[in-house]
PDB file of C-alpha atoms in Angstrom:
ATOM      1  CA  UNK A 445      -9.139   2.092  18.325  1.00 62.00           C
ATOM      2  CA  UNK A 446      -6.153   1.712  15.439  1.00 69.00           C
ATOM      3  CA  UNK A 447      -6.479  -2.030  13.401  1.00 91.00           C
ATOM      4  CA  UNK A 448      -3.025  -2.184  12.035  1.00 94.00           C
ATOM      5  CA  UNK A 449      -0.783  -0.181  14.297  1.00 94.00           C
ATOM      6  CA  UNK A 450       2.867   0.217  13.796  1.00 95.00           C
ATOM      7  CA  UNK A 451       6.155   1.445  16.106  1.00 96.00           C
ATOM      8  CA  UNK A 452       7.536   3.759  15.979  1.00 96.00           C
ATOM      9  CA  UNK A 453       6.263   6.310  14.270  1.00 94.00           C
ATOM     10  CA  UNK A 454       9.926   7.532  13.218  1.00 96.00           C
ATOM     11  CA  UNK A 455      13.250   6.043  13.342  1.00 97.00           C
ATOM     12  CA  UNK A 456      16.746   7.249  13.418  1.00 97.00           C
ATOM     13  CA  UNK A 457      19.343   5.143  13.435  1.00 97.00           C
ATOM     14  CA  UNK A 458      23.240   5.282  12.153  1.00 97.00           C
ATOM     15  CA  UNK A 459      24.565   2.746   9.509  1.00 97.00           C
ATOM     16  CA  UNK A 460      25.859  -0.780  10.906  1.00 97.00           C
ATOM     17  CA  UNK A 461      23.486  -0.314  13.656  1.00 97.00           C
ATOM     18  CA  UNK A 462      20.378  -2.648  14.487  1.00 97.00           C
ATOM     19  CA  UNK A 463      16.921  -2.104  15.392  1.00 97.00           C
ATOM     20  CA  UNK A 464      13.087  -3.482  15.049  1.00 97.00           C
ATOM     21  CA  UNK A 465       9.999  -2.367  13.761  1.00 98.00           C
ATOM     22  CA  UNK A 466       7.483  -3.690  15.641  1.00 97.00           C
ATOM     23  CA  UNK A 467       3.777  -3.617  13.752  1.00 97.00           C
ATOM     24  CA  UNK A 468       0.006  -5.360  15.506  1.00 97.00           C
ATOM     25  CA  UNK A 469      -3.922  -5.366  14.118  1.00 96.00           C
ATOM     26  CA  UNK A 470      -6.689  -5.864  16.352  1.00 95.00           C
ATOM     27  CA  UNK A 471      -9.005  -7.332  13.723  1.00 94.00           C
ATOM     28  CA  UNK A 472      -8.051 -10.552  13.715  1.00 94.00           C
ATOM     29  CA  UNK A 473      -7.023 -11.367  10.221  1.00 94.00           C
ATOM     30  CA  UNK A 474      -4.524 -14.182   9.825  1.00 92.00           C
ATOM     31  CA  UNK A 475      -2.096 -12.710   6.737  1.00 93.00           C
ATOM     32  CA  UNK A 476      -0.183 -10.165   8.076  1.00 94.00           C
ATOM     33  CA  UNK A 477       2.916  -8.613   5.213  1.00 94.00           C
ATOM     34  CA  UNK A 478       5.443  -6.106   4.770  1.00 95.00           C
ATOM     35  CA  UNK A 479       5.862  -3.601   2.306  1.00 95.00           C
ATOM     36  CA  UNK A 480       9.314  -0.596   1.727  1.00 95.00           C
ATOM     37  CA  UNK A 481       8.479   2.681  -0.049  1.00 93.00           C
ATOM     38  CA  UNK A 482      11.056   3.881  -1.300  1.00 87.00           C
ATOM     39  CA  UNK A 483      12.135   7.089  -2.326  1.00 86.00           C
ATOM     40  CA  UNK A 484       9.892   6.630  -6.069  1.00 85.00           C
ATOM     41  CA  UNK A 485       7.583   6.123  -3.027  1.00 86.00           C
ATOM     42  CA  UNK A 486       6.646   2.595  -4.702  1.00 88.00           C
ATOM     43  CA  UNK A 487       4.729   0.730  -2.016  1.00 91.00           C
ATOM     44  CA  UNK A 488       6.444  -3.276  -3.027  1.00 92.00           C
ATOM     45  CA  UNK A 489       6.366  -6.248  -0.810  1.00 92.00           C
ATOM     46  CA  UNK A 490       8.100  -7.749   1.903  1.00 93.00           C
ATOM     47  CA  UNK A 491       7.687 -10.453   2.845  1.00 90.00           C
ATOM     48  CA  UNK A 492       4.203 -12.119   3.370  1.00 90.00           C
ATOM     49  CA  UNK A 493       2.607 -14.477   7.383  1.00 90.00           C
ATOM     50  CA  UNK A 494      -0.053 -16.753   6.915  1.00 89.00           C
ATOM     51  CA  UNK A 495      -0.552 -17.385  10.635  1.00 86.00           C
ATOM     52  CA  UNK A 496       2.191 -17.455  11.534  1.00 83.00           C
ATOM     53  CA  UNK A 497       3.938 -19.533   8.392  1.00 87.00           C
ATOM     54  CA  UNK A 498       6.312 -17.340   5.554  1.00 87.00           C
ATOM     55  CA  UNK A 499       4.345 -16.593   1.675  1.00 86.00           C
ATOM     56  CA  UNK A 500       7.238 -14.504   1.191  1.00 81.00           C
ATOM     57  CA  UNK A 501       9.739 -13.526   0.908  1.00 81.00           C
ATOM     58  CA  UNK A 502      10.597 -11.000  -2.291  1.00 82.00           C
ATOM     59  CA  UNK A 503      14.773 -11.041  -2.619  1.00 77.00           C
ATOM     60  CA  UNK A 504      15.350  -8.279   1.009  1.00 87.00           C
ATOM     61  CA  UNK A 505      18.439  -9.015   1.800  1.00 90.00           C
ATOM     62  CA  UNK A 506      18.610 -11.642   4.589  1.00 90.00           C
ATOM     63  CA  UNK A 507      19.395  -8.600   7.843  1.00 95.00           C
ATOM     64  CA  UNK A 508      16.146  -7.581   6.643  1.00 95.00           C
ATOM     65  CA  UNK A 509      14.435 -10.773   9.859  1.00 93.00           C
ATOM     66  CA  UNK A 510      10.686 -10.616  10.216  1.00 92.00           C
ATOM     67  CA  UNK A 511       9.351 -13.156  13.274  1.00 92.00           C
ATOM     68  CA  UNK A 512       6.034 -13.150  13.746  1.00 92.00           C
ATOM     69  CA  UNK A 513       5.525 -13.865  17.111  1.00 91.00           C
ATOM     70  CA  UNK A 514       2.140 -14.369  17.431  1.00 91.00           C
ATOM     71  CA  UNK A 515      -1.052 -13.972  14.409  1.00 91.00           C
ATOM     72  CA  UNK A 516      -1.585 -10.830  15.712  1.00 94.00           C
ATOM     73  CA  UNK A 517       2.773  -9.476  15.734  1.00 95.00           C
ATOM     74  CA  UNK A 518       4.639  -9.385  12.702  1.00 95.00           C
ATOM     75  CA  UNK A 519       7.775  -7.816  13.889  1.00 96.00           C
ATOM     76  CA  UNK A 520      10.761  -6.754  10.836  1.00 96.00           C
ATOM     77  CA  UNK A 521      14.103  -6.854  12.174  1.00 96.00           C
ATOM     78  CA  UNK A 522      16.387  -5.186  10.329  1.00 96.00           C
ATOM     79  CA  UNK A 523      20.039  -5.851  10.450  1.00 96.00           C
ATOM     80  CA  UNK A 524      23.166  -4.245  10.938  1.00 97.00           C
ATOM     81  CA  UNK A 525      21.712  -0.828   8.561  1.00 97.00           C
ATOM     82  CA  UNK A 526      22.902   0.486   5.256  1.00 96.00           C
ATOM     83  CA  UNK A 527      22.464   3.541   4.142  1.00 95.00           C
ATOM     84  CA  UNK A 528      19.640   1.787   1.473  1.00 93.00           C
ATOM     85  CA  UNK A 529      17.367   0.667   3.825  1.00 95.00           C
ATOM     86  CA  UNK A 530      16.397   4.747   4.768  1.00 96.00           C
ATOM     87  CA  UNK A 531      12.635   4.337   2.891  1.00 95.00           C
ATOM     88  CA  UNK A 532       8.714   3.980   4.286  1.00 95.00           C
ATOM     89  CA  UNK A 533       8.305   0.370   6.111  1.00 97.00           C
ATOM     90  CA  UNK A 534       4.475  -0.619   5.429  1.00 96.00           C
ATOM     91  CA  UNK A 535       2.723  -3.910   7.483  1.00 96.00           C
ATOM     92  CA  UNK A 536      -0.736  -4.633   6.217  1.00 95.00           C
ATOM     93  CA  UNK A 537      -3.548  -7.152   7.405  1.00 95.00           C
ATOM     94  CA  UNK A 538      -5.591  -9.615   5.587  1.00 93.00           C
ATOM     95  CA  UNK A 539      -8.011 -11.807   6.929  1.00 91.00           C
ATOM     96  CA  UNK A 540      -7.048 -14.670   4.429  1.00 83.00           C
ATOM     97  CA  UNK A 541      -4.400 -15.047   2.174  1.00 80.00           C
ATOM     98  CA  UNK A 542      -4.475 -14.556  -1.820  1.00 73.00           C
ATOM     99  CA  UNK A 543      -8.289 -12.938  -1.909  1.00 74.00           C
ATOM    100  CA  UNK A 544      -9.043 -10.941   0.723  1.00 83.00           C
ATOM    101  CA  UNK A 545      -8.466  -6.601   1.418  1.00 90.00           C
ATOM    102  CA  UNK A 546      -5.348  -5.860   2.638  1.00 93.00           C
ATOM    103  CA  UNK A 547      -5.823  -2.861   5.823  1.00 94.00           C
ATOM    104  CA  UNK A 548      -2.333  -0.944   6.851  1.00 94.00           C
ATOM    105  CA  UNK A 549      -1.048   1.052   8.739  1.00 93.00           C
ATOM    106  CA  UNK A 550       0.832   4.363   9.152  1.00 92.00           C
ATOM    107  CA  UNK A 551       4.133   3.384   8.109  1.00 94.00           C
ATOM    108  CA  UNK A 552       7.460   3.501  10.069  1.00 96.00           C
ATOM    109  CA  UNK A 553       9.736   6.237   8.170  1.00 95.00           C
ATOM    110  CA  UNK A 554      13.559   5.384   8.761  1.00 97.00           C
ATOM    111  CA  UNK A 555      16.868   7.111   8.228  1.00 96.00           C
ATOM    112  CA  UNK A 556      19.740   5.729   8.433  1.00 97.00           C
ATOM    113  CA  UNK A 557      22.604   8.932   8.177  1.00 96.00           C
TER     114      UNK A 557
ATOM    115  CA  UNK B 232       7.191  -8.071 -15.571  1.00 70.00           C
ATOM    116  CA  UNK B 233       3.784  -6.936 -13.759  1.00 80.00           C
ATOM    117  CA  UNK B 234       3.935  -3.197 -13.107  1.00 90.00           C
ATOM    118  CA  UNK B 235       1.110  -0.204 -12.909  1.00 94.00           C
ATOM    119  CA  UNK B 236       1.870   2.906 -14.220  1.00 94.00           C
ATOM    120  CA  UNK B 237       0.302   6.064 -11.982  1.00 95.00           C
ATOM    121  CA  UNK B 238       0.320   8.751 -15.616  1.00 87.00           C
ATOM    122  CA  UNK B 239       0.511  12.111 -13.056  1.00 87.00           C
ATOM    123  CA  UNK B 240       2.464  12.426 -10.017  1.00 91.00           C
ATOM    124  CA  UNK B 241       1.210  15.621  -8.423  1.00 95.00           C
ATOM    125  CA  UNK B 242      -2.568  17.569  -9.183  1.00 97.00           C
ATOM    126  CA  UNK B 243      -3.483  20.802  -8.006  1.00 97.00           C
ATOM    127  CA  UNK B 244      -6.367  21.216  -8.264  1.00 97.00           C
ATOM    128  CA  UNK B 245      -9.350  23.614  -6.717  1.00 97.00           C
ATOM    129  CA  UNK B 246     -12.268  23.268  -4.482  1.00 96.00           C
ATOM    130  CA  UNK B 247     -15.107  22.148  -6.563  1.00 96.00           C
ATOM    131  CA  UNK B 248     -12.818  20.698  -9.710  1.00 97.00           C
ATOM    132  CA  UNK B 249     -13.420  17.077 -11.000  1.00 97.00           C
ATOM    133  CA  UNK B 250     -10.038  14.399 -10.569  1.00 97.00           C
ATOM    134  CA  UNK B 251      -9.467  12.227 -12.910  1.00 97.00           C
ATOM    135  CA  UNK B 252      -6.174   9.892 -12.429  1.00 97.00           C
ATOM    136  CA  UNK B 253      -5.295   7.353 -13.947  1.00 96.00           C
ATOM    137  CA  UNK B 254      -3.705   3.808 -13.593  1.00 97.00           C
ATOM    138  CA  UNK B 255      -2.140   1.162 -15.863  1.00 96.00           C
ATOM    139  CA  UNK B 256      -1.254  -1.563 -15.282  1.00 95.00           C
ATOM    140  CA  UNK B 257       0.044  -5.043 -17.191  1.00 92.00           C
ATOM    141  CA  UNK B 258      -0.855  -8.006 -16.170  1.00 85.00           C
ATOM    142  CA  UNK B 259      -2.738  -9.905 -19.221  1.00 80.00           C
ATOM    143  CA  UNK B 260      -4.653 -12.241 -16.758  1.00 84.00           C
ATOM    144  CA  UNK B 261      -8.015 -11.542 -14.886  1.00 87.00           C
ATOM    145  CA  UNK B 262      -6.858  -9.017 -11.623  1.00 90.00           C
ATOM    146  CA  UNK B 263      -8.193  -7.724  -8.723  1.00 92.00           C
ATOM    147  CA  UNK B 264      -6.992  -3.850  -8.316  1.00 95.00           C
ATOM    148  CA  UNK B 265      -7.267  -1.313  -5.720  1.00 96.00           C
ATOM    149  CA  UNK B 266      -7.494   2.281  -4.969  1.00 97.00           C
ATOM    150  CA  UNK B 267      -5.901   3.168  -2.001  1.00 97.00           C
ATOM    151  CA  UNK B 268      -5.961   6.404  -0.227  1.00 96.00           C
ATOM    152  CA  UNK B 269      -2.913   8.311   2.551  1.00 93.00           C
ATOM    153  CA  UNK B 270      -4.232  11.233   3.994  1.00 93.00           C
ATOM    154  CA  UNK B 271      -1.404  13.569   6.413  1.00 89.00           C
ATOM    155  CA  UNK B 272       0.000  11.768   9.109  1.00 85.00           C
ATOM    156  CA  UNK B 273      -2.616   8.632   8.484  1.00 88.00           C
ATOM    157  CA  UNK B 274      -2.693   5.280   7.237  1.00 88.00           C
ATOM    158  CA  UNK B 275      -3.048   3.550   3.741  1.00 91.00           C
ATOM    159  CA  UNK B 276      -6.765   3.775   3.240  1.00 93.00           C
ATOM    160  CA  UNK B 277      -9.109   1.290   1.281  1.00 95.00           C
ATOM    161  CA  UNK B 278     -11.379   3.341  -1.579  1.00 96.00           C
ATOM    162  CA  UNK B 279     -12.700   1.194  -3.263  1.00 96.00           C
ATOM    163  CA  UNK B 280     -11.427  -1.903  -4.859  1.00 95.00           C
ATOM    164  CA  UNK B 281     -13.035  -3.957  -8.849  1.00 94.00           C
ATOM    165  CA  UNK B 282     -13.477  -7.731  -8.516  1.00 92.00           C
ATOM    166  CA  UNK B 283     -15.467  -8.570 -11.157  1.00 91.00           C
ATOM    167  CA  UNK B 284     -19.301  -8.376 -12.111  1.00 93.00           C
ATOM    168  CA  UNK B 285     -19.559  -3.920 -12.952  1.00 95.00           C
ATOM    169  CA  UNK B 286     -16.301  -2.105 -14.156  1.00 95.00           C
ATOM    170  CA  UNK B 287     -18.286   1.221 -12.286  1.00 97.00           C
ATOM    171  CA  UNK B 288     -17.406   0.671  -9.144  1.00 97.00           C
ATOM    172  CA  UNK B 289     -18.064   3.157  -6.338  1.00 96.00           C
ATOM    173  CA  UNK B 290     -15.764   3.514  -3.364  1.00 94.00           C
ATOM    174  CA  UNK B 291     -16.057   6.347  -0.277  1.00 93.00           C
ATOM    175  CA  UNK B 292     -16.392   9.490  -0.726  1.00 94.00           C
ATOM    176  CA  UNK B 293     -17.409   9.841  -4.058  1.00 96.00           C
ATOM    177  CA  UNK B 294     -15.562   8.616  -5.232  1.00 97.00           C
ATOM    178  CA  UNK B 295     -15.570   5.557  -8.593  1.00 97.00           C
ATOM    179  CA  UNK B 296     -13.278   4.445 -11.052  1.00 98.00           C
ATOM    180  CA  UNK B 297     -14.084   2.117 -14.301  1.00 97.00           C
ATOM    181  CA  UNK B 298     -12.211  -1.151 -15.091  1.00 96.00           C
ATOM    182  CA  UNK B 299     -11.927  -1.099 -18.823  1.00 95.00           C
ATOM    183  CA  UNK B 300     -10.004  -4.091 -19.485  1.00 93.00           C
ATOM    184  CA  UNK B 301      -9.107  -3.671 -23.410  1.00 93.00           C
ATOM    185  CA  UNK B 302      -7.646  -0.717 -22.177  1.00 95.00           C
ATOM    186  CA  UNK B 303      -5.604  -2.008 -18.950  1.00 95.00           C
ATOM    187  CA  UNK B 304      -6.915   0.596 -16.525  1.00 96.00           C
ATOM    188  CA  UNK B 305      -8.420   1.076 -13.966  1.00 97.00           C
ATOM    189  CA  UNK B 306      -8.977   5.282 -13.810  1.00 97.00           C
ATOM    190  CA  UNK B 307     -10.156   6.932 -10.603  1.00 98.00           C
ATOM    191  CA  UNK B 308     -12.932   9.798 -10.717  1.00 98.00           C
ATOM    192  CA  UNK B 309     -14.838  12.472  -8.791  1.00 98.00           C
ATOM    193  CA  UNK B 310     -16.778  14.649 -10.217  1.00 97.00           C
ATOM    194  CA  UNK B 311     -15.907  17.358  -7.465  1.00 97.00           C
ATOM    195  CA  UNK B 312     -13.042  17.227  -5.027  1.00 97.00           C
ATOM    196  CA  UNK B 313     -12.877  19.166  -2.041  1.00 97.00           C
ATOM    197  CA  UNK B 314      -9.825  20.562   0.512  1.00 96.00           C
ATOM    198  CA  UNK B 315     -10.507  17.528   2.124  1.00 96.00           C
ATOM    199  CA  UNK B 316      -9.599  15.007  -0.158  1.00 97.00           C
ATOM    200  CA  UNK B 317      -6.087  16.210  -0.587  1.00 97.00           C
ATOM    201  CA  UNK B 318      -4.053  13.321   0.263  1.00 97.00           C
ATOM    202  CA  UNK B 319      -1.516  10.862  -2.473  1.00 96.00           C
ATOM    203  CA  UNK B 320      -3.209   7.672  -3.618  1.00 97.00           C
ATOM    204  CA  UNK B 321      -1.757   4.858  -4.708  1.00 97.00           C
ATOM    205  CA  UNK B 322      -2.733   2.891  -7.364  1.00 97.00           C
ATOM    206  CA  UNK B 323      -2.993  -1.575  -6.348  1.00 96.00           C
ATOM    207  CA  UNK B 324      -3.327  -4.625  -9.027  1.00 94.00           C
ATOM    208  CA  UNK B 325      -3.148  -8.571  -7.177  1.00 92.00           C
ATOM    209  CA  UNK B 326      -2.644 -10.868  -9.802  1.00 85.00           C
ATOM    210  CA  UNK B 327      -6.449 -13.284 -10.010  1.00 75.00           C
ATOM    211  CA  UNK B 328      -3.637 -15.769 -10.191  1.00 68.00           C
ATOM    212  CA  UNK B 329      -1.448 -15.548  -7.337  1.00 67.00           C
ATOM    213  CA  UNK B 330      -2.375 -17.467  -4.295  1.00 70.00           C
ATOM    214  CA  UNK B 331      -0.045 -15.596  -2.043  1.00 73.00           C
ATOM    215  CA  UNK B 332      -2.050 -11.547  -1.307  1.00 78.00           C
ATOM    216  CA  UNK B 333       0.670  -9.598  -3.139  1.00 86.00           C
ATOM    217  CA  UNK B 334      -0.662  -6.194  -4.163  1.00 91.00           C
ATOM    218  CA  UNK B 335       1.561  -4.240  -6.978  1.00 92.00           C
ATOM    219  CA  UNK B 336       1.275  -0.356  -6.086  1.00 94.00           C
ATOM    220  CA  UNK B 337       1.883   2.353  -9.118  1.00 94.00           C
ATOM    221  CA  UNK B 338       3.858   5.274  -6.983  1.00 93.00           C
ATOM    222  CA  UNK B 339       0.932   7.699  -5.833  1.00 95.00           C
ATOM    223  CA  UNK B 340      -0.312  10.199  -7.079  1.00 96.00           C
ATOM    224  CA  UNK B 341      -0.393  13.867  -4.228  1.00 96.00           C
ATOM    225  CA  UNK B 342      -2.935  15.369  -5.102  1.00 97.00           C
ATOM    226  CA  UNK B 343      -3.490  19.582  -3.911  1.00 97.00           C
ATOM    227  CA  UNK B 344      -6.577  20.932  -3.777  1.00 97.00           C
ATOM    228  CA  UNK B 345      -6.760  24.162  -2.580  1.00 95.00           C
ATOM    229  CA  UNK B 346      -9.491  26.499  -0.854  1.00 89.00           C
TER     230      UNK B 346
END
């Protein structure tokens, strides 16, 4: 069983659309994260949630809204998609915030045309 | 600003060659250090980590890394690579003062091992 799973794996869409990426972890972890990998391959933190509570919001446009319905899920909703949103988005989870190892999903490649 | 540099962006080796991938970070305090690997089509997985203690850490699949505090470095090594080591390798740092768990990543190194 995949520990951290993201869907979809690939997402191609037009500018201006709204889309969601889902993330689920079956590790029983308390903390979940979203990272964005830019065109230069740097992964940069976007959000983290601990026990469904927002901990980090790293100067991300408010078109991006994370939603955590429960500890096992952290979905990323993006409104009014722009060309610059094209990237690979990685979800991760850790046992607790601050000190634990983060476990990553396989990434979602978003292409905005 | 805190940053992580991986000097080699693309490395091509033949099987059985030795590997060393450089990683330097800019942060003066206590750090936790990580190397992650992403095999084609798979998730990022942890190769090894350093939190404290012996600066030479061993990870999975024969990889090791050495933390040299004076050089702000955490280079990854493997004495003899295999074709199956072809992957993307990411170095990451977590400042010890961080209570958010935020990881700061380098831009990755693509390793291609020729059979």
